mmCIF file of C-alpha atoms and ligand atoms in Angstrom:
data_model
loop_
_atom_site.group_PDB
_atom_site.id
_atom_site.type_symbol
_atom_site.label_atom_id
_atom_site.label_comp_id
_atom_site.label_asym_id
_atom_site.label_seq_id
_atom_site.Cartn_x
_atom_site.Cartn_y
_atom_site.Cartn_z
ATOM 1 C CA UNK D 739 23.484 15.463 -43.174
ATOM 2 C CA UNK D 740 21.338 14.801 -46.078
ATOM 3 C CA UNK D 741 17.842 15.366 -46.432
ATOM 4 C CA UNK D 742 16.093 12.141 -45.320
ATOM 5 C CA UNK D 743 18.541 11.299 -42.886
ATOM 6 C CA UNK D 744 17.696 14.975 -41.374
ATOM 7 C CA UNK D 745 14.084 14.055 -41.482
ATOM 8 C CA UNK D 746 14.324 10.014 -40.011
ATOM 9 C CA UNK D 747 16.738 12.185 -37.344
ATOM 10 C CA UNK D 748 13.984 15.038 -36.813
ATOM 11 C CA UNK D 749 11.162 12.568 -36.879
ATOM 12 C CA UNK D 750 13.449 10.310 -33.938
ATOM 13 C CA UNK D 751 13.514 13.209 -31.930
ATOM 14 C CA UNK D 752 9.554 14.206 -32.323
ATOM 15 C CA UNK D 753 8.586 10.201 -31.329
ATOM 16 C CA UNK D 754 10.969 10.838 -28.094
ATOM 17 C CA UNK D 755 9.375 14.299 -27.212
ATOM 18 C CA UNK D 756 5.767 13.003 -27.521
ATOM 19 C CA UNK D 757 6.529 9.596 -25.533
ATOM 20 C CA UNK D 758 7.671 11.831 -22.450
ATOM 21 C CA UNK D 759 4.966 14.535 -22.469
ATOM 22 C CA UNK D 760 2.060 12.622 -23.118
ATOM 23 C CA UNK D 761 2.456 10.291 -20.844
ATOM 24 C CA UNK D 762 -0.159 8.807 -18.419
ATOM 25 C CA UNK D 763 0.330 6.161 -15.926
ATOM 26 C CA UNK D 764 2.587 3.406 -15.563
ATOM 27 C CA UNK D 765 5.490 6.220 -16.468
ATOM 28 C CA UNK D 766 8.704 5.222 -14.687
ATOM 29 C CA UNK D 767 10.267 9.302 -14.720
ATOM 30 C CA UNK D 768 7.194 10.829 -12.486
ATOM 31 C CA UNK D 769 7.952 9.119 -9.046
ATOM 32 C CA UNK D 770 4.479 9.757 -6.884
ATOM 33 C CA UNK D 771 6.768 8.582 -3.268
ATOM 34 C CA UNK D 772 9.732 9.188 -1.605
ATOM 35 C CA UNK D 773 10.717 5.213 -2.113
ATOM 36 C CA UNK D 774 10.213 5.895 -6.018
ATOM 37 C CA UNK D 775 12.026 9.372 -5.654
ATOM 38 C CA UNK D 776 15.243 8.298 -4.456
ATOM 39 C CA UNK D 777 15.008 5.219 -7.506
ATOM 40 C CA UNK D 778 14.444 7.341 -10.007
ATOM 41 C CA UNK D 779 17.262 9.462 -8.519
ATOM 42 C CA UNK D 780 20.071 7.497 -9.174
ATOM 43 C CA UNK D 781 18.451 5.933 -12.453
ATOM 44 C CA UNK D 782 19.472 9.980 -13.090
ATOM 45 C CA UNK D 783 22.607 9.402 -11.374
ATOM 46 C CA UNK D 784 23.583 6.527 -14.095
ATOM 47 C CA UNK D 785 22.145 7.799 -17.042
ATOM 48 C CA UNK D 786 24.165 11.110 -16.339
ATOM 49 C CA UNK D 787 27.355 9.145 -15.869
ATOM 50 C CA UNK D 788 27.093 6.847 -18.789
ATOM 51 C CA UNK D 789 25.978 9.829 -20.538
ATOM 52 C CA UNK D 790 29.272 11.566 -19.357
ATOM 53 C CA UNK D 791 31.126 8.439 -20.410
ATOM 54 C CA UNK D 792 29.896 8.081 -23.501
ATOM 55 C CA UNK D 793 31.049 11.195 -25.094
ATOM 56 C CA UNK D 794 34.277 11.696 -23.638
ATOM 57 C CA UNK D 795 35.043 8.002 -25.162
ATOM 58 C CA UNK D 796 33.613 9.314 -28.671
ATOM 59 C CA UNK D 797 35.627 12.652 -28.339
ATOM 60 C CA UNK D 798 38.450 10.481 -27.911
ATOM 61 C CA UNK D 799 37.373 8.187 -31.347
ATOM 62 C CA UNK D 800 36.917 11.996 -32.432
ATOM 63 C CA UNK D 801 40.389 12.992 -32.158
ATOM 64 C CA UNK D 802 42.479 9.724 -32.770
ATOM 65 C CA UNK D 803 40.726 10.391 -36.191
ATOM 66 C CA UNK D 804 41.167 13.031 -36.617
ATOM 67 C CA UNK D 805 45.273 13.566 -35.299
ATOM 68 C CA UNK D 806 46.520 10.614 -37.582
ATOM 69 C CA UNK D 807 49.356 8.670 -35.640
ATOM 70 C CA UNK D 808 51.747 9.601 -33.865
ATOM 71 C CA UNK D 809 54.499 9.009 -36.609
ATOM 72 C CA UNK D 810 52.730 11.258 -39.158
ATOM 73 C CA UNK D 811 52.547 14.427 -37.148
ATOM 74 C CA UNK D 812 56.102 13.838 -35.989
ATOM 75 C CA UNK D 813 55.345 15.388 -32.121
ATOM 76 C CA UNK D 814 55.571 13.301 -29.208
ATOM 77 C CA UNK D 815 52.487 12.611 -27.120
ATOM 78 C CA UNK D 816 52.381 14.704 -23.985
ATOM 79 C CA UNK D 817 50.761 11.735 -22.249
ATOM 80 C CA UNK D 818 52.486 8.105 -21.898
ATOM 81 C CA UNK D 819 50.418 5.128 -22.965
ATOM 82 C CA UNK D 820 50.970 3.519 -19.067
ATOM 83 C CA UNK D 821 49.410 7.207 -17.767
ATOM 84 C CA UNK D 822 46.476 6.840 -20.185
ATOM 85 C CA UNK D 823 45.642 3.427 -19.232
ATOM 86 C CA UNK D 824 46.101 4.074 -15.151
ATOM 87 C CA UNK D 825 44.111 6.956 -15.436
ATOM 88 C CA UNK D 826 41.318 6.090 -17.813
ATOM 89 C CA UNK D 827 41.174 2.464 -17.401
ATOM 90 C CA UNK D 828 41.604 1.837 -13.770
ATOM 91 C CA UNK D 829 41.197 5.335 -11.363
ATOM 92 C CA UNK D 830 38.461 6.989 -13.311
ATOM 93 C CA UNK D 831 35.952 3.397 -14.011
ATOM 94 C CA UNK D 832 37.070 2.657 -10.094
ATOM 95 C CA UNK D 833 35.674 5.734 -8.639
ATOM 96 C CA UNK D 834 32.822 5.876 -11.053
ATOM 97 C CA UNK D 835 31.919 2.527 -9.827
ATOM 98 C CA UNK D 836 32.100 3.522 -6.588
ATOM 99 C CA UNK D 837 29.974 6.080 -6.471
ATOM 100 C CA UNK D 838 27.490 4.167 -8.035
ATOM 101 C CA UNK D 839 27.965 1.940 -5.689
ATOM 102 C CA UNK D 840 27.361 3.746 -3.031
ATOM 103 C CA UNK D 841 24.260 5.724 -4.328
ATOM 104 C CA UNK D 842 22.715 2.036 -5.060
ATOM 105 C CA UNK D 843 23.402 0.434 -1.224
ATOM 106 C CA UNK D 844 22.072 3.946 0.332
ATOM 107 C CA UNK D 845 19.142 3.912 -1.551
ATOM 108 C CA UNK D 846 18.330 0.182 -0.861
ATOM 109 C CA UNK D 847 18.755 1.013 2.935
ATOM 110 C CA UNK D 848 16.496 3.468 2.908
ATOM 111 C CA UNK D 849 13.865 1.808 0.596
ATOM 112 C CA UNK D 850 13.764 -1.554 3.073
ATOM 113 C CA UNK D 851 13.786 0.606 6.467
ATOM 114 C CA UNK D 852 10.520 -0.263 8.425
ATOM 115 C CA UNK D 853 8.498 3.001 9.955
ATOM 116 C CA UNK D 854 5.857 2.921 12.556
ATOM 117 C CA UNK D 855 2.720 2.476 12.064
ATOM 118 C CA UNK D 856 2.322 0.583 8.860
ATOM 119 C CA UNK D 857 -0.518 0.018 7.197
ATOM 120 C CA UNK D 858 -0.402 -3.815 6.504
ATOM 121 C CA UNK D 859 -0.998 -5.543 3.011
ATOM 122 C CA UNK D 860 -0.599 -9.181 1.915
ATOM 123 C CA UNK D 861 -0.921 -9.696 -1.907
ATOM 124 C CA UNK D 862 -0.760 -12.946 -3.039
ATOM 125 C CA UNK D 863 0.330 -13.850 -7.135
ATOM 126 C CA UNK D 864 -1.684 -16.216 -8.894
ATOM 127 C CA UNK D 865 -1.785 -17.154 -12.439
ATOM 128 C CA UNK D 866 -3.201 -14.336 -13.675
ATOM 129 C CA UNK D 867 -4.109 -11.787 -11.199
ATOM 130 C CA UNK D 868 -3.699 -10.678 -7.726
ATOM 131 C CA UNK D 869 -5.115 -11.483 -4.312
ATOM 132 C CA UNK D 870 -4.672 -8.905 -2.440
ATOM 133 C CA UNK D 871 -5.869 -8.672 1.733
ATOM 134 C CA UNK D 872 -5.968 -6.419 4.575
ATOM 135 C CA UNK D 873 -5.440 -8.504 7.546
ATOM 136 C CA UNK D 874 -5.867 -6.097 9.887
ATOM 137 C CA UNK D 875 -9.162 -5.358 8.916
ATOM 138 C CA UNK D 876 -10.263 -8.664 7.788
ATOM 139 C CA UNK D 877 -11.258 -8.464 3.991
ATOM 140 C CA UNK D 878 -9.568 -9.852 0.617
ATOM 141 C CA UNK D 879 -10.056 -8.044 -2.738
ATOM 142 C CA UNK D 880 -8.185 -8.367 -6.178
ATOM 143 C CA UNK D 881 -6.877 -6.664 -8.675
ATOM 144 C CA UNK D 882 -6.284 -3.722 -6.883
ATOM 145 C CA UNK D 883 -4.511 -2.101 -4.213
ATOM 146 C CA UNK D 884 -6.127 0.730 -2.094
ATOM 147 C CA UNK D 885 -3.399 2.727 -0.136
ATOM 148 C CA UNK D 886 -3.706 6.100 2.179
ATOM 149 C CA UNK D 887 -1.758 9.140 0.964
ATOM 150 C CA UNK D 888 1.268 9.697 3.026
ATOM 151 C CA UNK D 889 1.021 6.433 5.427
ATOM 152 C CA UNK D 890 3.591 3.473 5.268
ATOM 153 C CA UNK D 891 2.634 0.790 3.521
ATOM 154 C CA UNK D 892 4.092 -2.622 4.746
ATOM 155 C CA UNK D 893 3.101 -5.392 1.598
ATOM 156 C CA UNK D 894 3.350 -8.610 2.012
ATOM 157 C CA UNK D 895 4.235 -10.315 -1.035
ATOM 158 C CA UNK D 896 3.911 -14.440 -1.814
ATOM 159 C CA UNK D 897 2.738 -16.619 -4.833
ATOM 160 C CA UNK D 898 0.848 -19.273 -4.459
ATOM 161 C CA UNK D 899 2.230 -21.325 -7.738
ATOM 162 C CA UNK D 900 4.949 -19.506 -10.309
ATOM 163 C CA UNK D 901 7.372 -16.732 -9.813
ATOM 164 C CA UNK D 902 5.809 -13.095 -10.113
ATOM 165 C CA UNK D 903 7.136 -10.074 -9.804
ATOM 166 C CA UNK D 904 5.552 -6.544 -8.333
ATOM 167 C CA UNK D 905 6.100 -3.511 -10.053
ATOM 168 C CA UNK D 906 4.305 0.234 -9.788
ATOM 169 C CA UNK D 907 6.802 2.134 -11.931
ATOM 170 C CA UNK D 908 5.596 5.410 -10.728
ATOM 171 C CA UNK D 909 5.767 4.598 -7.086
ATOM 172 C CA UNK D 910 8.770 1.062 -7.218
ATOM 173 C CA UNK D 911 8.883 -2.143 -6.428
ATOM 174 C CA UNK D 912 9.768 -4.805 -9.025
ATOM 175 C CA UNK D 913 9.566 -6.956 -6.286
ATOM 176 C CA UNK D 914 9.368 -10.624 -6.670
ATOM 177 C CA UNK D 915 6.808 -13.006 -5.531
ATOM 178 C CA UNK D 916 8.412 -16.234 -4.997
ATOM 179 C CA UNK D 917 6.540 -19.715 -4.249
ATOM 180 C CA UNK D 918 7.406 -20.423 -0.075
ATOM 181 C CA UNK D 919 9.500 -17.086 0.260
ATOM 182 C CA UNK D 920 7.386 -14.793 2.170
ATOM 183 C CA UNK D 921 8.895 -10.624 0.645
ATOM 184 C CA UNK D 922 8.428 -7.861 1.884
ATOM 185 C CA UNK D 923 8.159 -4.338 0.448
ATOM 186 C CA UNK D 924 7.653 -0.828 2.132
ATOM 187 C CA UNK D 925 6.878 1.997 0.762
ATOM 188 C CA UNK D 926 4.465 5.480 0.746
ATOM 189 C CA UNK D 927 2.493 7.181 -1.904
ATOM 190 C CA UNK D 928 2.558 11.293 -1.552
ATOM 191 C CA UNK D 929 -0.289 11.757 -4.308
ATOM 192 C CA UNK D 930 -3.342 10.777 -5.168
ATOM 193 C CA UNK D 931 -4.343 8.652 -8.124
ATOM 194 C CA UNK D 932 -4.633 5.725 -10.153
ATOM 195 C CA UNK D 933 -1.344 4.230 -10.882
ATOM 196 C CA UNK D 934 -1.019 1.353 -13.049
ATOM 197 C CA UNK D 935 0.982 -1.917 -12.220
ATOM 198 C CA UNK D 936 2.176 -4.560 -13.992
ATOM 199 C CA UNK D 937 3.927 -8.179 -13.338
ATOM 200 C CA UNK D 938 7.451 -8.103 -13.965
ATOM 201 C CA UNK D 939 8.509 -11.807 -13.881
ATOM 202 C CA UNK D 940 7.469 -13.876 -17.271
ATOM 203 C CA UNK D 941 5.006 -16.098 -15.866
ATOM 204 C CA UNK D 942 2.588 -18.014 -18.613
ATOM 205 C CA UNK D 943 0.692 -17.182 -21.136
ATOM 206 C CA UNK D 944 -1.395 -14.596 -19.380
ATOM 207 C CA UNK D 945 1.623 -12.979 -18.200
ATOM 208 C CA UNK D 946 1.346 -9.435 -20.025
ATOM 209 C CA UNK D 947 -2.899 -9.274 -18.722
ATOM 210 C CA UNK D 948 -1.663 -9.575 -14.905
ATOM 211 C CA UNK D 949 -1.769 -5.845 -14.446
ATOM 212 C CA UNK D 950 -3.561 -4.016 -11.604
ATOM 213 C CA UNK D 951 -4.602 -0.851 -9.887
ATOM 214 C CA UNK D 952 -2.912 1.215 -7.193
ATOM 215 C CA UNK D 953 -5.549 3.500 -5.554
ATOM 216 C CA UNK D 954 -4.098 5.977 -3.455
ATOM 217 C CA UNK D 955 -6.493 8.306 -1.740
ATOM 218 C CA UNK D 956 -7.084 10.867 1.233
ATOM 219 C CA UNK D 957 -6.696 8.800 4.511
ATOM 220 C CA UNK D 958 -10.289 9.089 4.812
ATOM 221 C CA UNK D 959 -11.535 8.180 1.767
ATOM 222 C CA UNK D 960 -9.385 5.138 2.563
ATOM 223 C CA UNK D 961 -11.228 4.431 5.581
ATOM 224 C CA UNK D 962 -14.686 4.723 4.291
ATOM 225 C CA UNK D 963 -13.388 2.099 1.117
ATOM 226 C CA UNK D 964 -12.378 -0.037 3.708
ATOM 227 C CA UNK D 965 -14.828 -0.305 6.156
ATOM 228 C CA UNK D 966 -17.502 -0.886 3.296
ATOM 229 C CA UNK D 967 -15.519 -4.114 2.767
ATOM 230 C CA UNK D 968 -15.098 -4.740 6.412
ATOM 231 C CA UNK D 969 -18.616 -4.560 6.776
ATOM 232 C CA UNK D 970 -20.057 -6.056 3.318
ATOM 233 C CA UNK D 971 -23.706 -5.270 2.641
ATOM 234 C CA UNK D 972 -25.979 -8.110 4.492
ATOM 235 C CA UNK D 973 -27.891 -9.491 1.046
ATOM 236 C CA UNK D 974 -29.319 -8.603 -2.453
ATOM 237 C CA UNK D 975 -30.622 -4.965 -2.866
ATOM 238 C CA UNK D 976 -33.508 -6.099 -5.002
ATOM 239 C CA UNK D 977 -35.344 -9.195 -6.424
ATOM 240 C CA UNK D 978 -33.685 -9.220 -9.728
ATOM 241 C CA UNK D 979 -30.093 -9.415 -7.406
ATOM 242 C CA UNK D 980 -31.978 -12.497 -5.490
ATOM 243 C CA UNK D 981 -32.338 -14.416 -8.418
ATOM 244 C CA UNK D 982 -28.814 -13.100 -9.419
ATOM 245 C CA UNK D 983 -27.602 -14.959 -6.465
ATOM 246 C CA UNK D 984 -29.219 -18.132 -6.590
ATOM 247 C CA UNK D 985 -27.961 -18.483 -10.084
ATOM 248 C CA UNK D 986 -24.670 -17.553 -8.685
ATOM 249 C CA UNK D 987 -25.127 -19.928 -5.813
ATOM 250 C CA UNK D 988 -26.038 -23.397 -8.514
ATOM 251 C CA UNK D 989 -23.692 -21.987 -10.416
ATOM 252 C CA UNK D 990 -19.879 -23.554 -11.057
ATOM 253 C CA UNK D 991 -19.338 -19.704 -10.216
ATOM 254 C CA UNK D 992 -19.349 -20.216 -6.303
ATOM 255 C CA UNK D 993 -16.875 -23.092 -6.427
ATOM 256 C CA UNK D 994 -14.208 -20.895 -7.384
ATOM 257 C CA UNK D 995 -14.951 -17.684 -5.798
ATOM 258 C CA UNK D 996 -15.848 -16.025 -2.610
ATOM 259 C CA UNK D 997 -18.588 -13.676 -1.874
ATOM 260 C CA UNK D 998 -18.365 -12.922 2.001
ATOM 261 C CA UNK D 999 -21.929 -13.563 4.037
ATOM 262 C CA UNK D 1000 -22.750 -16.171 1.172
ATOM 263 C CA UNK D 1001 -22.102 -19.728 0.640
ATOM 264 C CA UNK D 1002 -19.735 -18.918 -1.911
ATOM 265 C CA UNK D 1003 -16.068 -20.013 -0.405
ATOM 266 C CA UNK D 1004 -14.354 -20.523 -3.642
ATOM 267 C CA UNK D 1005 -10.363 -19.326 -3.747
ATOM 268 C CA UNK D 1006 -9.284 -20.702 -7.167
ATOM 269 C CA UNK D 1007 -10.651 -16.985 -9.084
ATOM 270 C CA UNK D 1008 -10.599 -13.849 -7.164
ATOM 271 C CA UNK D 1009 -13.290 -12.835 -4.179
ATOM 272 C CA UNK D 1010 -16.073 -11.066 -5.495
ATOM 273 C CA UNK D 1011 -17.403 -9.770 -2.397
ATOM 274 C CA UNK D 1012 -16.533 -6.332 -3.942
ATOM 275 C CA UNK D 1013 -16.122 -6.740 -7.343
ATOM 276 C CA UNK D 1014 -18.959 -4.197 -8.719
ATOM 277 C CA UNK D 1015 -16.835 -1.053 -7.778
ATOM 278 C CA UNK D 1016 -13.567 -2.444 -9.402
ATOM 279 C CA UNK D 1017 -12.806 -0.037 -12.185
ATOM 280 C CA UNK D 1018 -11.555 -2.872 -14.386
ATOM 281 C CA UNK D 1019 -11.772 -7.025 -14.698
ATOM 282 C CA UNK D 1020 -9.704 -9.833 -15.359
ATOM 283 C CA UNK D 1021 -6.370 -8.187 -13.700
ATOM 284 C CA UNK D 1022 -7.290 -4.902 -15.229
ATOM 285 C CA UNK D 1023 -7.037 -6.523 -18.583
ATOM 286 C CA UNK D 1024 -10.929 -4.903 -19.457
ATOM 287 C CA UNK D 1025 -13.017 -1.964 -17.900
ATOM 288 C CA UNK D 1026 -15.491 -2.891 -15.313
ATOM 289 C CA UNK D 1027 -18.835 -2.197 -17.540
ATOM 290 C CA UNK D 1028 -22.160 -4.683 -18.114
ATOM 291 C CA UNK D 1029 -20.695 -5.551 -21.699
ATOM 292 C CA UNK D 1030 -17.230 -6.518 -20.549
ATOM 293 C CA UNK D 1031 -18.408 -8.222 -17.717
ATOM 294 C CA UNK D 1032 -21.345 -10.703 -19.695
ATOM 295 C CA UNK D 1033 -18.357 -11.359 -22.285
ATOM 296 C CA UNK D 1034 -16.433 -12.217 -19.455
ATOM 297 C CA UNK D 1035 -19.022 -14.871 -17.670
ATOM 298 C CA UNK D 1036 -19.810 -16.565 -20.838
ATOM 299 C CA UNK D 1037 -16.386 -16.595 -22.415
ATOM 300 C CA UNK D 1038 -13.404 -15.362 -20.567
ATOM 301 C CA UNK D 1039 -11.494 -16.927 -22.825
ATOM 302 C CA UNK D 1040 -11.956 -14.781 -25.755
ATOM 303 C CA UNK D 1041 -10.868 -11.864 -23.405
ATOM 304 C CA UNK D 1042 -7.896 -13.617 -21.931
ATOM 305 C CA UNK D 1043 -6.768 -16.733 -23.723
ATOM 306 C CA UNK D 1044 -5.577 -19.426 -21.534
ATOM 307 C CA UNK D 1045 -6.985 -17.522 -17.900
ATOM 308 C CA UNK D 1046 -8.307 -20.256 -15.620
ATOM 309 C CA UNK D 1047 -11.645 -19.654 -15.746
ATOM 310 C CA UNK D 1048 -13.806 -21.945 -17.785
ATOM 311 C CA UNK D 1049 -16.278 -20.831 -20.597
ATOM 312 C CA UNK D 1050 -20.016 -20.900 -19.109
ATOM 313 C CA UNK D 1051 -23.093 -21.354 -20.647
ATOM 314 C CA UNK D 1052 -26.064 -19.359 -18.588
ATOM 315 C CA UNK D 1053 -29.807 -19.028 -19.794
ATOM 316 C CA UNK D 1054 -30.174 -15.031 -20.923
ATOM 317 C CA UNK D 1055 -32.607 -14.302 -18.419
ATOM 318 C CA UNK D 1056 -30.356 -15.902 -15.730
ATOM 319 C CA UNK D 1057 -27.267 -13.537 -17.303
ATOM 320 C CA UNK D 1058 -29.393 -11.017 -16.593
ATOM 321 C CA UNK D 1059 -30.220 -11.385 -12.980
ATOM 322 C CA UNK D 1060 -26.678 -12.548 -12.456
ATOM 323 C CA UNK D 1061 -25.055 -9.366 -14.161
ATOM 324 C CA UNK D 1062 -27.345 -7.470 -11.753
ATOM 325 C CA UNK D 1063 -26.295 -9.112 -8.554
ATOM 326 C CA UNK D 1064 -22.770 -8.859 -9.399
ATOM 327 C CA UNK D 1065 -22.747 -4.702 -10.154
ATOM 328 C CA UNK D 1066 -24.717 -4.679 -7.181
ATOM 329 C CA UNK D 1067 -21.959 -6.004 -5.003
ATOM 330 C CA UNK D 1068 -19.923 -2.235 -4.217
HETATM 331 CU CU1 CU V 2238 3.873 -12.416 -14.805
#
């Protein structure tokens, strides 16, 4: 090889090393469930057989080069063309298919089997972010997804006006949301952490900011999360939050959002009953701080060009109060 082939070749394999060990979440090769486990088990399964596949077809290119034809070397091949082609063309692709086959049906059996006990989710797709509600216990978030370690998950997946699509790559899914077709997808989460997900399924301009946040936890950390939103705090903390509310309250804000034990009823932007302990806003697009989130009242379109929010103009010292009321609401 010459020299800066060697080094484009060297520097190839250096990119590829650093992409798999630095990775953080979304990271499709570190499963964090059994559902994700047995994916990213036969992803291995085809990679290793295309792998396999791939270089016994090159030795062959190898050694047809290499051996000239048949009527230079004078010898006879040992095997017929007909035996070549019934062996390598039909028998070997027909079982290779088959086993893939099979791997691919078992594992969707045992990805869409129901358990007991689920813990129930409905998450609802909307241009750009996610609704997403515990009916069981009676409370609608966004943007992110709380789970308990170890118990079955039952989600609920609809969209209320384009195709979306579902997709943790560390623990599955790529599950579509499809306008009047109520899915379904089960799965559990063995560790906890923050994993990233993302829509799959092109769906407007704001298509590549409709991420969000899986939050897996200990089952009781779980339970205290949730019953803090089951049981959302009564009214402002303070009387900078007060004001913070009113403004809220004469505000276009409360026509398009929720804020549970207000008069805000709004369900075209996201409920914000909780929004001061998400970790990140506009479908994890921005972290969750007082900067982002004054950038975002004002202008959300400067953060996320096209997002259905309107620009809004808001006196400083009403910002302010505002700003206050809405960190305040954890
Ligand atoms: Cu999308």
């Amino acid at each position: 090889m010459r020299a800066p082939a060697r080094l484009a070749f060297v520097a190839a394999g250096l990119v590829f090393l650093t992409a798999c060990s630095t990775h953080g979440s979304p990271y499709m090769f570190d499963p964090k469930g059994p559902e994700a486990h047995r994916i990213t088990s036969v992803w291995w399964l085809m990679f290793t057989l295309a792998a396999v596949v791939y270089v016994v077809v090159a030795g062959f290119i190898f050694v047809a080069a290499f051996r000239g034809r048949r009527s230079e070397t004078g010898k006879p091949s040992r095997i017929t063309d007909n035996g070549f082609i019934v062996v390598g063309g039909i028998a070997v692709p027909f079982v290779i298919l088959m086993v893939l086959a099979w791997a691919t049906v078992d594992a969707t059996n045992h990805v869409r089997r129901p358990e007991k006990n689920p813990l129930k989710i409905e998450v609802v797709g909307k241009r750009w972010w996610w609704s997403v509600e515990y009916p069981d216990q009676h409370f609608t978030t966004a943007n992110e997804v709380h789970v308990p370690v170890g118990r079955p998950i039952e989600l609920g997946l609809d969209a209320a006006d384009v195709i979306h699509s579902f997709w943790v790559p560390q623990i599955g899914g790529k599950v579509d949301l499809i306008p009047g077709q109520h899915n379904v997808w089960r799965f559990k989460v063995d560790e906890p952490g923050t994993y990233r997900g993302q829509c799959a399924e092109y769906c407007g301009v704001q298509h590549a900011h409709m991420a969000f946040l899986v939050v897996a936890e200990s089952p009781a950390a779980f339970d205290t999360w949730a019953l803090r939103r089951e049981n959302p705090p009564s009214g402002p903390t303070g009387q900078l939050e007060a004001t913070g509310q009113m403004v809220f309250m004469r505000s276009p804000c409360a026509g398009c959002h929720t804020i549970r034990g207000t008069a805000a009823t709004g369900t075209i932007g996201p409920d914000l009953t909780d929004v001061g302990s998400r970790k990140m806003l506009g479908a994890a697009t921005v972290p969750n701080d007082e900067g982002h989130l004054a950038g975002w009242i004002l202008d959300a379109q400067t953060i996320k060009p096209g997002a259905l929010m309107p620009p809004i103009s808001i006196e400083p010292r009403d910002l302010q109060a505002l700003l206050a009321y809405l960190r305040s609401l954890k």
